[in-house]
Amino acid sequence: MSADTQIVSYVEESEFDVVLNGSEEKVVVVDFTATWCGPCRLVSPLMEQLAEEYKGRAKVVKVDVDRNKPIFKRFGLRSIPAVLIFKDGILAETIVGVSPYEQFSEAVQKLLEAVPT
């Protein structure tokens, strides 16, 4: 994984499918972002909070769209911030734009409740 001092790390295109399908956690949250994106900076601390709250149950990663355009295009995204939430490697939820923390949290919680324990 790419080095990052925060709890949420960046993943590159080459790692993306491994993270989605090879993660111990069944739910993976992917924050599509860019350094020049102002609204993305508002979502970033929410992703950190989400990663902390669901540590060990859901994995939260970021994708820099400037360095990983094929992934961005693969999911038909046109704008950022965009948060895609996967369950067992399958896209389950897409949240585009700045949203309140509860929207992200409820989406993750709903998918976790559907995971058999």
mmCIF file of N, CA and C in Angstrom:
data_model
loop_
_atom_site.group_PDB
_atom_site.id
_atom_site.type_symbol
_atom_site.label_atom_id
_atom_site.label_comp_id
_atom_site.label_asym_id
_atom_site.label_seq_id
_atom_site.Cartn_x
_atom_site.Cartn_y
_atom_site.Cartn_z
ATOM 1 N N MET A 1 0.836 -1.188 0.000
ATOM 2 C CA MET A 1 0.000 0.000 0.000
ATOM 3 C C MET A 1 0.875 1.243 0.000
ATOM 4 N N SER A 2 0.372 2.279 -0.569
ATOM 5 C CA SER A 2 1.097 3.538 -0.587
ATOM 6 C C SER A 2 1.199 4.085 0.835
ATOM 7 N N ALA A 3 2.331 4.676 1.136
ATOM 8 C CA ALA A 3 2.538 5.214 2.476
ATOM 9 C C ALA A 3 1.667 6.436 2.709
ATOM 10 N N ASP A 4 1.092 6.515 3.889
ATOM 11 C CA ASP A 4 0.270 7.658 4.259
ATOM 12 C C ASP A 4 0.249 7.706 5.778
ATOM 13 N N THR A 5 0.420 8.897 6.336
ATOM 14 C CA THR A 5 0.508 9.009 7.782
ATOM 15 C C THR A 5 -0.863 8.887 8.435
ATOM 16 N N GLN A 6 -1.914 9.118 7.687
ATOM 17 C CA GLN A 6 -3.244 9.054 8.263
ATOM 18 C C GLN A 6 -3.801 7.648 8.186
ATOM 19 N N ILE A 7 -4.928 7.431 8.835
ATOM 20 C CA ILE A 7 -5.549 6.107 8.893
ATOM 21 C C ILE A 7 -6.078 5.667 7.521
ATOM 22 N N VAL A 8 -6.425 6.635 6.676
ATOM 23 C CA VAL A 8 -6.926 6.322 5.336
ATOM 24 C C VAL A 8 -5.768 6.437 4.355
ATOM 25 N N SER A 9 -5.450 5.334 3.657
ATOM 26 C CA SER A 9 -4.323 5.369 2.731
ATOM 27 C C SER A 9 -4.804 5.483 1.289
ATOM 28 N N TYR A 10 -3.904 5.974 0.453
ATOM 29 C CA TYR A 10 -4.176 6.058 -0.979
ATOM 30 C C TYR A 10 -3.853 4.730 -1.631
ATOM 31 N N VAL A 11 -4.662 4.331 -2.606
ATOM 32 C CA VAL A 11 -4.356 3.136 -3.384
ATOM 33 C C VAL A 11 -4.212 3.535 -4.843
ATOM 34 N N GLU A 12 -3.348 2.813 -5.532
ATOM 35 C CA GLU A 12 -3.118 3.050 -6.955
ATOM 36 C C GLU A 12 -3.934 2.049 -7.765
ATOM 37 N N GLU A 13 -4.022 2.297 -9.057
ATOM 38 C CA GLU A 13 -4.790 1.433 -9.948
ATOM 39 C C GLU A 13 -4.357 -0.030 -9.832
ATOM 40 N N SER A 14 -3.054 -0.258 -9.752
ATOM 41 C CA SER A 14 -2.533 -1.622 -9.695
ATOM 42 C C SER A 14 -2.973 -2.371 -8.434
ATOM 43 N N GLU A 15 -3.290 -1.643 -7.375
ATOM 44 C CA GLU A 15 -3.681 -2.259 -6.102
ATOM 45 C C GLU A 15 -5.190 -2.348 -5.928
ATOM 46 N N PHE A 16 -5.925 -1.624 -6.754
ATOM 47 C CA PHE A 16 -7.348 -1.398 -6.526
ATOM 48 C C PHE A 16 -8.154 -2.691 -6.385
ATOM 49 N N ASP A 17 -8.036 -3.601 -7.343
ATOM 50 C CA ASP A 17 -8.833 -4.826 -7.303
ATOM 51 C C ASP A 17 -8.425 -5.733 -6.140
ATOM 52 N N VAL A 18 -7.147 -5.701 -5.796
ATOM 53 C CA VAL A 18 -6.676 -6.486 -4.653
ATOM 54 C C VAL A 18 -7.313 -5.958 -3.370
ATOM 55 N N VAL A 19 -7.377 -4.639 -3.240
ATOM 56 C CA VAL A 19 -7.995 -4.024 -2.056
ATOM 57 C C VAL A 19 -9.483 -4.379 -2.000
ATOM 58 N N LEU A 20 -10.155 -4.297 -3.146
ATOM 59 C CA LEU A 20 -11.596 -4.588 -3.183
ATOM 60 C C LEU A 20 -11.901 -6.035 -2.843
ATOM 61 N N ASN A 21 -11.144 -6.948 -3.417
ATOM 62 C CA ASN A 21 -11.476 -8.363 -3.293
ATOM 63 C C ASN A 21 -10.644 -9.121 -2.261
ATOM 64 N N GLY A 22 -9.510 -8.557 -1.896
ATOM 65 C CA GLY A 22 -8.630 -9.280 -0.995
ATOM 66 C C GLY A 22 -8.613 -8.741 0.419
ATOM 67 N N SER A 23 -9.459 -7.782 0.688
ATOM 68 C CA SER A 23 -9.484 -7.163 2.005
ATOM 69 C C SER A 23 -10.145 -8.085 3.021
ATOM 70 N N GLU A 24 -9.628 -8.082 4.230
ATOM 71 C CA GLU A 24 -10.252 -8.861 5.308
ATOM 72 C C GLU A 24 -11.655 -8.331 5.580
ATOM 73 N N GLU A 25 -11.807 -7.020 5.448
ATOM 74 C CA GLU A 25 -13.101 -6.407 5.665
ATOM 75 C C GLU A 25 -13.982 -6.645 4.439
ATOM 76 N N LYS A 26 -15.246 -6.945 4.666
ATOM 77 C CA LYS A 26 -16.179 -7.212 3.566
ATOM 78 C C LYS A 26 -16.662 -5.918 2.916
ATOM 79 N N VAL A 27 -16.618 -4.809 3.673
ATOM 80 C CA VAL A 27 -17.071 -3.514 3.160
ATOM 81 C C VAL A 27 -15.853 -2.626 2.933
ATOM 82 N N VAL A 28 -15.737 -2.090 1.711
ATOM 83 C CA VAL A 28 -14.631 -1.193 1.366
ATOM 84 C C VAL A 28 -15.212 0.127 0.861
ATOM 85 N N VAL A 29 -14.774 1.226 1.477
ATOM 86 C CA VAL A 29 -15.215 2.561 1.106
ATOM 87 C C VAL A 29 -14.084 3.210 0.316
ATOM 88 N N VAL A 30 -14.396 3.696 -0.896
ATOM 89 C CA VAL A 30 -13.374 4.310 -1.744
ATOM 90 C C VAL A 30 -13.745 5.767 -1.981
ATOM 91 N N ASP A 31 -12.872 6.666 -1.551
ATOM 92 C CA ASP A 31 -13.058 8.104 -1.708
ATOM 93 C C ASP A 31 -12.252 8.555 -2.921
ATOM 94 N N PHE A 32 -12.948 8.914 -4.000
ATOM 95 C CA PHE A 32 -12.276 9.444 -5.190
ATOM 96 C C PHE A 32 -12.061 10.932 -4.969
ATOM 97 N N THR A 33 -10.795 11.362 -5.043
ATOM 98 C CA THR A 33 -10.430 12.710 -4.652
ATOM 99 C C THR A 33 -9.303 13.258 -5.528
ATOM 100 N N ALA A 34 -8.968 14.530 -5.337
ATOM 101 C CA ALA A 34 -7.824 15.155 -6.014
ATOM 102 C C ALA A 34 -7.315 16.296 -5.133
ATOM 103 N N THR A 35 -6.041 16.573 -5.241
ATOM 104 C CA THR A 35 -5.434 17.604 -4.394
ATOM 105 C C THR A 35 -6.025 18.987 -4.662
ATOM 106 N N TRP A 36 -6.449 19.249 -5.896
ATOM 107 C CA TRP A 36 -6.967 20.570 -6.269
ATOM 108 C C TRP A 36 -8.458 20.738 -5.953
ATOM 109 N N CYS A 37 -9.106 19.705 -5.477
ATOM 110 C CA CYS A 37 -10.555 19.710 -5.269
ATOM 111 C C CYS A 37 -10.923 20.243 -3.882
ATOM 112 N N GLY A 38 -11.481 21.440 -3.834
ATOM 113 C CA GLY A 38 -11.895 22.053 -2.565
ATOM 114 C C GLY A 38 -12.915 21.229 -1.790
ATOM 115 N N PRO A 39 -14.026 20.844 -2.422
ATOM 116 C CA PRO A 39 -15.030 20.043 -1.704
ATOM 117 C C PRO A 39 -14.473 18.714 -1.183
ATOM 118 N N CYS A 40 -13.460 18.170 -1.878
ATOM 119 C CA CYS A 40 -12.848 16.909 -1.433
ATOM 120 C C CYS A 40 -12.213 17.078 -0.050
ATOM 121 N N ARG A 41 -11.707 18.285 0.214
ATOM 122 C CA ARG A 41 -11.086 18.554 1.510
ATOM 123 C C ARG A 41 -12.114 18.516 2.633
ATOM 124 N N LEU A 42 -13.374 18.768 2.294
ATOM 125 C CA LEU A 42 -14.443 18.701 3.297
ATOM 126 C C LEU A 42 -14.813 17.247 3.598
ATOM 127 N N VAL A 43 -14.683 16.386 2.600
ATOM 128 C CA VAL A 43 -15.030 14.973 2.752
ATOM 129 C C VAL A 43 -13.906 14.210 3.453
ATOM 130 N N SER A 44 -12.676 14.631 3.254
ATOM 131 C CA SER A 44 -11.517 13.924 3.789
ATOM 132 C C SER A 44 -11.586 13.636 5.294
ATOM 133 N N PRO A 45 -11.892 14.637 6.144
ATOM 134 C CA PRO A 45 -11.969 14.321 7.579
ATOM 135 C C PRO A 45 -13.124 13.364 7.908
ATOM 136 N N LEU A 46 -14.167 13.388 7.098
ATOM 137 C CA LEU A 46 -15.284 12.461 7.308
ATOM 138 C C LEU A 46 -14.845 11.026 7.033
ATOM 139 N N MET A 47 -13.971 10.861 6.036
ATOM 140 C CA MET A 47 -13.454 9.526 5.720
ATOM 141 C C MET A 47 -12.547 9.024 6.845
ATOM 142 N N GLU A 48 -11.772 9.944 7.418
ATOM 143 C CA GLU A 48 -10.914 9.584 8.562
ATOM 144 C C GLU A 48 -11.786 9.119 9.732
ATOM 145 N N GLN A 49 -12.861 9.864 9.981
ATOM 146 C CA GLN A 49 -13.781 9.534 11.068
ATOM 147 C C GLN A 49 -14.445 8.175 10.814
ATOM 148 N N LEU A 50 -14.836 7.941 9.577
ATOM 149 C CA LEU A 50 -15.473 6.684 9.187
ATOM 150 C C LEU A 50 -14.511 5.513 9.394
ATOM 151 N N ALA A 51 -13.260 5.707 8.977
ATOM 152 C CA ALA A 51 -12.240 4.663 9.120
ATOM 153 C C ALA A 51 -12.012 4.332 10.590
ATOM 154 N N GLU A 52 -12.016 5.352 11.428
ATOM 155 C CA GLU A 52 -11.814 5.150 12.861
ATOM 156 C C GLU A 52 -13.011 4.432 13.477
ATOM 157 N N GLU A 53 -14.211 4.875 13.128
ATOM 158 C CA GLU A 53 -15.431 4.299 13.700
ATOM 159 C C GLU A 53 -15.620 2.827 13.305
ATOM 160 N N TYR A 54 -15.280 2.508 12.066
ATOM 161 C CA TYR A 54 -15.513 1.149 11.563
ATOM 162 C C TYR A 54 -14.230 0.327 11.429
ATOM 163 N N LYS A 55 -13.206 0.733 12.150
ATOM 164 C CA LYS A 55 -11.911 0.042 12.118
ATOM 165 C C LYS A 55 -12.104 -1.455 12.382
ATOM 166 N N GLY A 56 -11.535 -2.289 11.504
ATOM 167 C CA GLY A 56 -11.658 -3.724 11.656
ATOM 168 C C GLY A 56 -12.931 -4.299 11.047
ATOM 169 N N ARG A 57 -13.867 -3.428 10.681
ATOM 170 C CA ARG A 57 -15.130 -3.891 10.083
ATOM 171 C C ARG A 57 -15.298 -3.398 8.649
ATOM 172 N N ALA A 58 -14.731 -2.219 8.363
ATOM 173 C CA ALA A 58 -14.788 -1.665 7.007
ATOM 174 C C ALA A 58 -13.444 -1.014 6.707
ATOM 175 N N LYS A 59 -13.020 -1.101 5.460
ATOM 176 C CA LYS A 59 -11.744 -0.508 5.045
ATOM 177 C C LYS A 59 -12.060 0.759 4.261
ATOM 178 N N VAL A 60 -11.355 1.847 4.569
ATOM 179 C CA VAL A 60 -11.547 3.115 3.872
ATOM 180 C C VAL A 60 -10.247 3.476 3.164
ATOM 181 N N VAL A 61 -10.335 3.722 1.853
ATOM 182 C CA VAL A 61 -9.159 4.098 1.068
ATOM 183 C C VAL A 61 -9.503 5.292 0.176
ATOM 184 N N LYS A 62 -8.465 5.928 -0.356
ATOM 185 C CA LYS A 62 -8.639 7.049 -1.278
ATOM 186 C C LYS A 62 -7.995 6.710 -2.608
ATOM 187 N N VAL A 63 -8.563 7.274 -3.673
ATOM 188 C CA VAL A 63 -7.986 7.153 -5.004
ATOM 189 C C VAL A 63 -7.813 8.560 -5.555
ATOM 190 N N ASP A 64 -6.576 8.905 -5.918
ATOM 191 C CA ASP A 64 -6.299 10.198 -6.547
ATOM 192 C C ASP A 64 -6.689 10.077 -8.019
ATOM 193 N N VAL A 65 -7.726 10.806 -8.420
ATOM 194 C CA VAL A 65 -8.247 10.656 -9.785
ATOM 195 C C VAL A 65 -7.258 11.119 -10.847
ATOM 196 N N ASP A 66 -6.391 12.055 -10.513
ATOM 197 C CA ASP A 66 -5.405 12.531 -11.492
ATOM 198 C C ASP A 66 -4.384 11.441 -11.827
ATOM 199 N N ARG A 67 -4.060 10.605 -10.855
ATOM 200 C CA ARG A 67 -3.074 9.541 -11.075
ATOM 201 C C ARG A 67 -3.722 8.221 -11.476
ATOM 202 N N ASN A 68 -5.039 8.131 -11.362
ATOM 203 C CA ASN A 68 -5.731 6.864 -11.608
ATOM 204 C C ASN A 68 -7.010 7.060 -12.422
ATOM 205 N N LYS A 69 -6.881 7.748 -13.542
ATOM 206 C CA LYS A 69 -8.058 8.044 -14.383
ATOM 207 C C LYS A 69 -8.834 6.801 -14.828
ATOM 208 N N PRO A 70 -8.158 5.691 -15.171
ATOM 209 C CA PRO A 70 -8.921 4.507 -15.605
ATOM 210 C C PRO A 70 -9.925 4.007 -14.567
ATOM 211 N N ILE A 71 -9.563 4.065 -13.279
ATOM 212 C CA ILE A 71 -10.502 3.612 -12.240
ATOM 213 C C ILE A 71 -11.692 4.561 -12.193
ATOM 214 N N PHE A 72 -11.405 5.845 -12.265
ATOM 215 C CA PHE A 72 -12.444 6.880 -12.231
ATOM 216 C C PHE A 72 -13.440 6.641 -13.370
ATOM 217 N N LYS A 73 -12.907 6.383 -14.566
ATOM 218 C CA LYS A 73 -13.755 6.156 -15.746
ATOM 219 C C LYS A 73 -14.487 4.821 -15.667
ATOM 220 N N ARG A 74 -13.837 3.828 -15.094
ATOM 221 C CA ARG A 74 -14.414 2.484 -14.983
ATOM 222 C C ARG A 74 -15.782 2.499 -14.290
ATOM 223 N N PHE A 75 -15.944 3.414 -13.336
ATOM 224 C CA PHE A 75 -17.203 3.485 -12.602
ATOM 225 C C PHE A 75 -18.121 4.596 -13.120
ATOM 226 N N GLY A 76 -17.764 5.169 -14.273
ATOM 227 C CA GLY A 76 -18.617 6.172 -14.912
ATOM 228 C C GLY A 76 -18.746 7.463 -14.126
ATOM 229 N N LEU A 77 -17.737 7.757 -13.320
ATOM 230 C CA LEU A 77 -17.792 8.979 -12.517
ATOM 231 C C LEU A 77 -17.456 10.192 -13.368
ATOM 232 N N ARG A 78 -18.123 11.303 -13.075
ATOM 233 C CA ARG A 78 -17.868 12.539 -13.813
ATOM 234 C C ARG A 78 -17.426 13.678 -12.919
ATOM 235 N N SER A 79 -17.700 13.552 -11.627
ATOM 236 C CA SER A 79 -17.319 14.633 -10.716
ATOM 237 C C SER A 79 -16.853 14.061 -9.381
ATOM 238 N N ILE A 80 -16.103 14.880 -8.672
ATOM 239 C CA ILE A 80 -15.620 14.513 -7.349
ATOM 240 C C ILE A 80 -15.989 15.631 -6.383
ATOM 241 N N PRO A 81 -16.066 15.369 -5.108
ATOM 242 C CA PRO A 81 -15.804 14.098 -4.459
ATOM 243 C C PRO A 81 -16.873 13.059 -4.785
ATOM 244 N N ALA A 82 -16.423 11.829 -4.874
ATOM 245 C CA ALA A 82 -17.325 10.694 -5.080
ATOM 246 C C ALA A 82 -16.865 9.568 -4.168
ATOM 247 N N VAL A 83 -17.787 9.041 -3.398
ATOM 248 C CA VAL A 83 -17.472 7.946 -2.481
ATOM 249 C C VAL A 83 -18.259 6.726 -2.932
ATOM 250 N N LEU A 84 -17.523 5.663 -3.250
ATOM 251 C CA LEU A 84 -18.143 4.415 -3.669
ATOM 252 C C LEU A 84 -17.959 3.410 -2.544
ATOM 253 N N ILE A 85 -19.033 2.709 -2.221
ATOM 254 C CA ILE A 85 -18.981 1.737 -1.133
ATOM 255 C C ILE A 85 -19.249 0.355 -1.722
ATOM 256 N N PHE A 86 -18.306 -0.539 -1.497
ATOM 257 C CA PHE A 86 -18.364 -1.889 -2.050
ATOM 258 C C PHE A 86 -18.605 -2.898 -0.939
ATOM 259 N N LYS A 87 -19.358 -3.937 -1.263
ATOM 260 C CA LYS A 87 -19.528 -5.063 -0.345
ATOM 261 C C LYS A 87 -19.132 -6.317 -1.104
ATOM 262 N N ASP A 88 -18.196 -7.072 -0.555
ATOM 263 C CA ASP A 88 -17.682 -8.278 -1.203
ATOM 264 C C ASP A 88 -17.212 -7.998 -2.632
ATOM 265 N N GLY A 89 -16.597 -6.828 -2.843
ATOM 266 C CA GLY A 89 -16.041 -6.485 -4.149
ATOM 267 C C GLY A 89 -17.056 -5.944 -5.145
ATOM 268 N N ILE A 90 -18.314 -5.824 -4.752
ATOM 269 C CA ILE A 90 -19.369 -5.356 -5.661
ATOM 270 C C ILE A 90 -19.854 -3.982 -5.208
ATOM 271 N N LEU A 91 -19.972 -3.067 -6.158
ATOM 272 C CA LEU A 91 -20.437 -1.718 -5.852
ATOM 273 C C LEU A 91 -21.848 -1.770 -5.292
ATOM 274 N N ALA A 92 -22.019 -1.219 -4.091
ATOM 275 C CA ALA A 92 -23.328 -1.264 -3.431
ATOM 276 C C ALA A 92 -23.935 0.122 -3.265
ATOM 277 N N GLU A 93 -23.096 1.163 -3.208
ATOM 278 C CA GLU A 93 -23.604 2.512 -2.942
ATOM 279 C C GLU A 93 -22.648 3.540 -3.538
ATOM 280 N N THR A 94 -23.216 4.612 -4.108
ATOM 281 C CA THR A 94 -22.422 5.721 -4.639
ATOM 282 C C THR A 94 -22.951 7.015 -4.041
ATOM 283 N N ILE A 95 -22.062 7.800 -3.448
ATOM 284 C CA ILE A 95 -22.431 9.097 -2.884
ATOM 285 C C ILE A 95 -21.533 10.146 -3.545
ATOM 286 N N VAL A 96 -22.141 11.013 -4.350
ATOM 287 C CA VAL A 96 -21.375 12.030 -5.064
ATOM 288 C C VAL A 96 -21.618 13.387 -4.409
ATOM 289 N N GLY A 97 -20.540 14.149 -4.231
ATOM 290 C CA GLY A 97 -20.641 15.473 -3.635
ATOM 291 C C GLY A 97 -20.389 15.425 -2.137
ATOM 292 N N VAL A 98 -20.465 16.592 -1.523
ATOM 293 C CA VAL A 98 -20.256 16.695 -0.087
ATOM 294 C C VAL A 98 -21.559 16.304 0.599
ATOM 295 N N SER A 99 -21.467 15.351 1.488
ATOM 296 C CA SER A 99 -22.638 14.877 2.215
ATOM 297 C C SER A 99 -22.329 14.861 3.703
ATOM 298 N N PRO A 100 -23.372 14.865 4.537
ATOM 299 C CA PRO A 100 -23.113 14.789 5.975
ATOM 300 C C PRO A 100 -22.543 13.422 6.354
ATOM 301 N N TYR A 101 -21.793 13.400 7.434
ATOM 302 C CA TYR A 101 -21.158 12.168 7.902
ATOM 303 C C TYR A 101 -22.166 11.030 8.039
ATOM 304 N N GLU A 102 -23.354 11.352 8.529
ATOM 305 C CA GLU A 102 -24.376 10.331 8.770
ATOM 306 C C GLU A 102 -24.721 9.560 7.500
ATOM 307 N N GLN A 103 -24.689 10.227 6.353
ATOM 308 C CA GLN A 103 -25.024 9.536 5.113
ATOM 309 C C GLN A 103 -23.998 8.433 4.815
ATOM 310 N N PHE A 104 -22.721 8.739 5.022
ATOM 311 C CA PHE A 104 -21.672 7.741 4.811
ATOM 312 C C PHE A 104 -21.785 6.625 5.853
ATOM 313 N N SER A 105 -21.941 7.023 7.103
ATOM 314 C CA SER A 105 -22.006 6.086 8.209
ATOM 315 C C SER A 105 -23.188 5.135 8.074
ATOM 316 N N GLU A 106 -24.357 5.666 7.740
ATOM 317 C CA GLU A 106 -25.555 4.828 7.592
ATOM 318 C C GLU A 106 -25.401 3.846 6.436
ATOM 319 N N ALA A 107 -24.771 4.285 5.346
ATOM 320 C CA ALA A 107 -24.566 3.401 4.189
ATOM 321 C C ALA A 107 -23.660 2.228 4.574
ATOM 322 N N VAL A 108 -22.582 2.513 5.309
ATOM 323 C CA VAL A 108 -21.658 1.462 5.745
ATOM 324 C C VAL A 108 -22.352 0.538 6.740
ATOM 325 N N GLN A 109 -23.051 1.120 7.692
ATOM 326 C CA GLN A 109 -23.741 0.323 8.722
ATOM 327 C C GLN A 109 -24.751 -0.631 8.098
ATOM 328 N N LYS A 110 -25.502 -0.140 7.118
ATOM 329 C CA LYS A 110 -26.518 -0.956 6.439
ATOM 330 C C LYS A 110 -25.866 -2.175 5.773
ATOM 331 N N LEU A 111 -24.716 -1.971 5.147
ATOM 332 C CA LEU A 111 -24.018 -3.079 4.480
ATOM 333 C C LEU A 111 -23.402 -4.037 5.501
ATOM 334 N N LEU A 112 -22.909 -3.509 6.595
ATOM 335 C CA LEU A 112 -22.322 -4.364 7.623
ATOM 336 C C LEU A 112 -23.386 -5.242 8.276
ATOM 337 N N GLU A 113 -24.571 -4.704 8.455
ATOM 338 C CA GLU A 113 -25.652 -5.485 9.059
ATOM 339 C C GLU A 113 -26.077 -6.630 8.162
ATOM 340 N N ALA A 114 -25.843 -6.475 6.876
ATOM 341 C CA ALA A 114 -26.213 -7.523 5.922
ATOM 342 C C ALA A 114 -25.147 -8.627 5.849
ATOM 343 N N VAL A 115 -23.982 -8.372 6.463
ATOM 344 C CA VAL A 115 -22.893 -9.367 6.466
ATOM 345 C C VAL A 115 -23.164 -10.363 7.584
ATOM 346 N N PRO A 116 -23.251 -11.646 7.275
ATOM 347 C CA PRO A 116 -23.466 -12.641 8.335
ATOM 348 C C PRO A 116 -22.271 -12.692 9.291
ATOM 349 N N THR A 117 -22.549 -12.811 10.570
ATOM 350 C CA THR A 117 -21.461 -12.830 11.561
ATOM 351 C C THR A 117 -21.095 -14.223 11.982
#
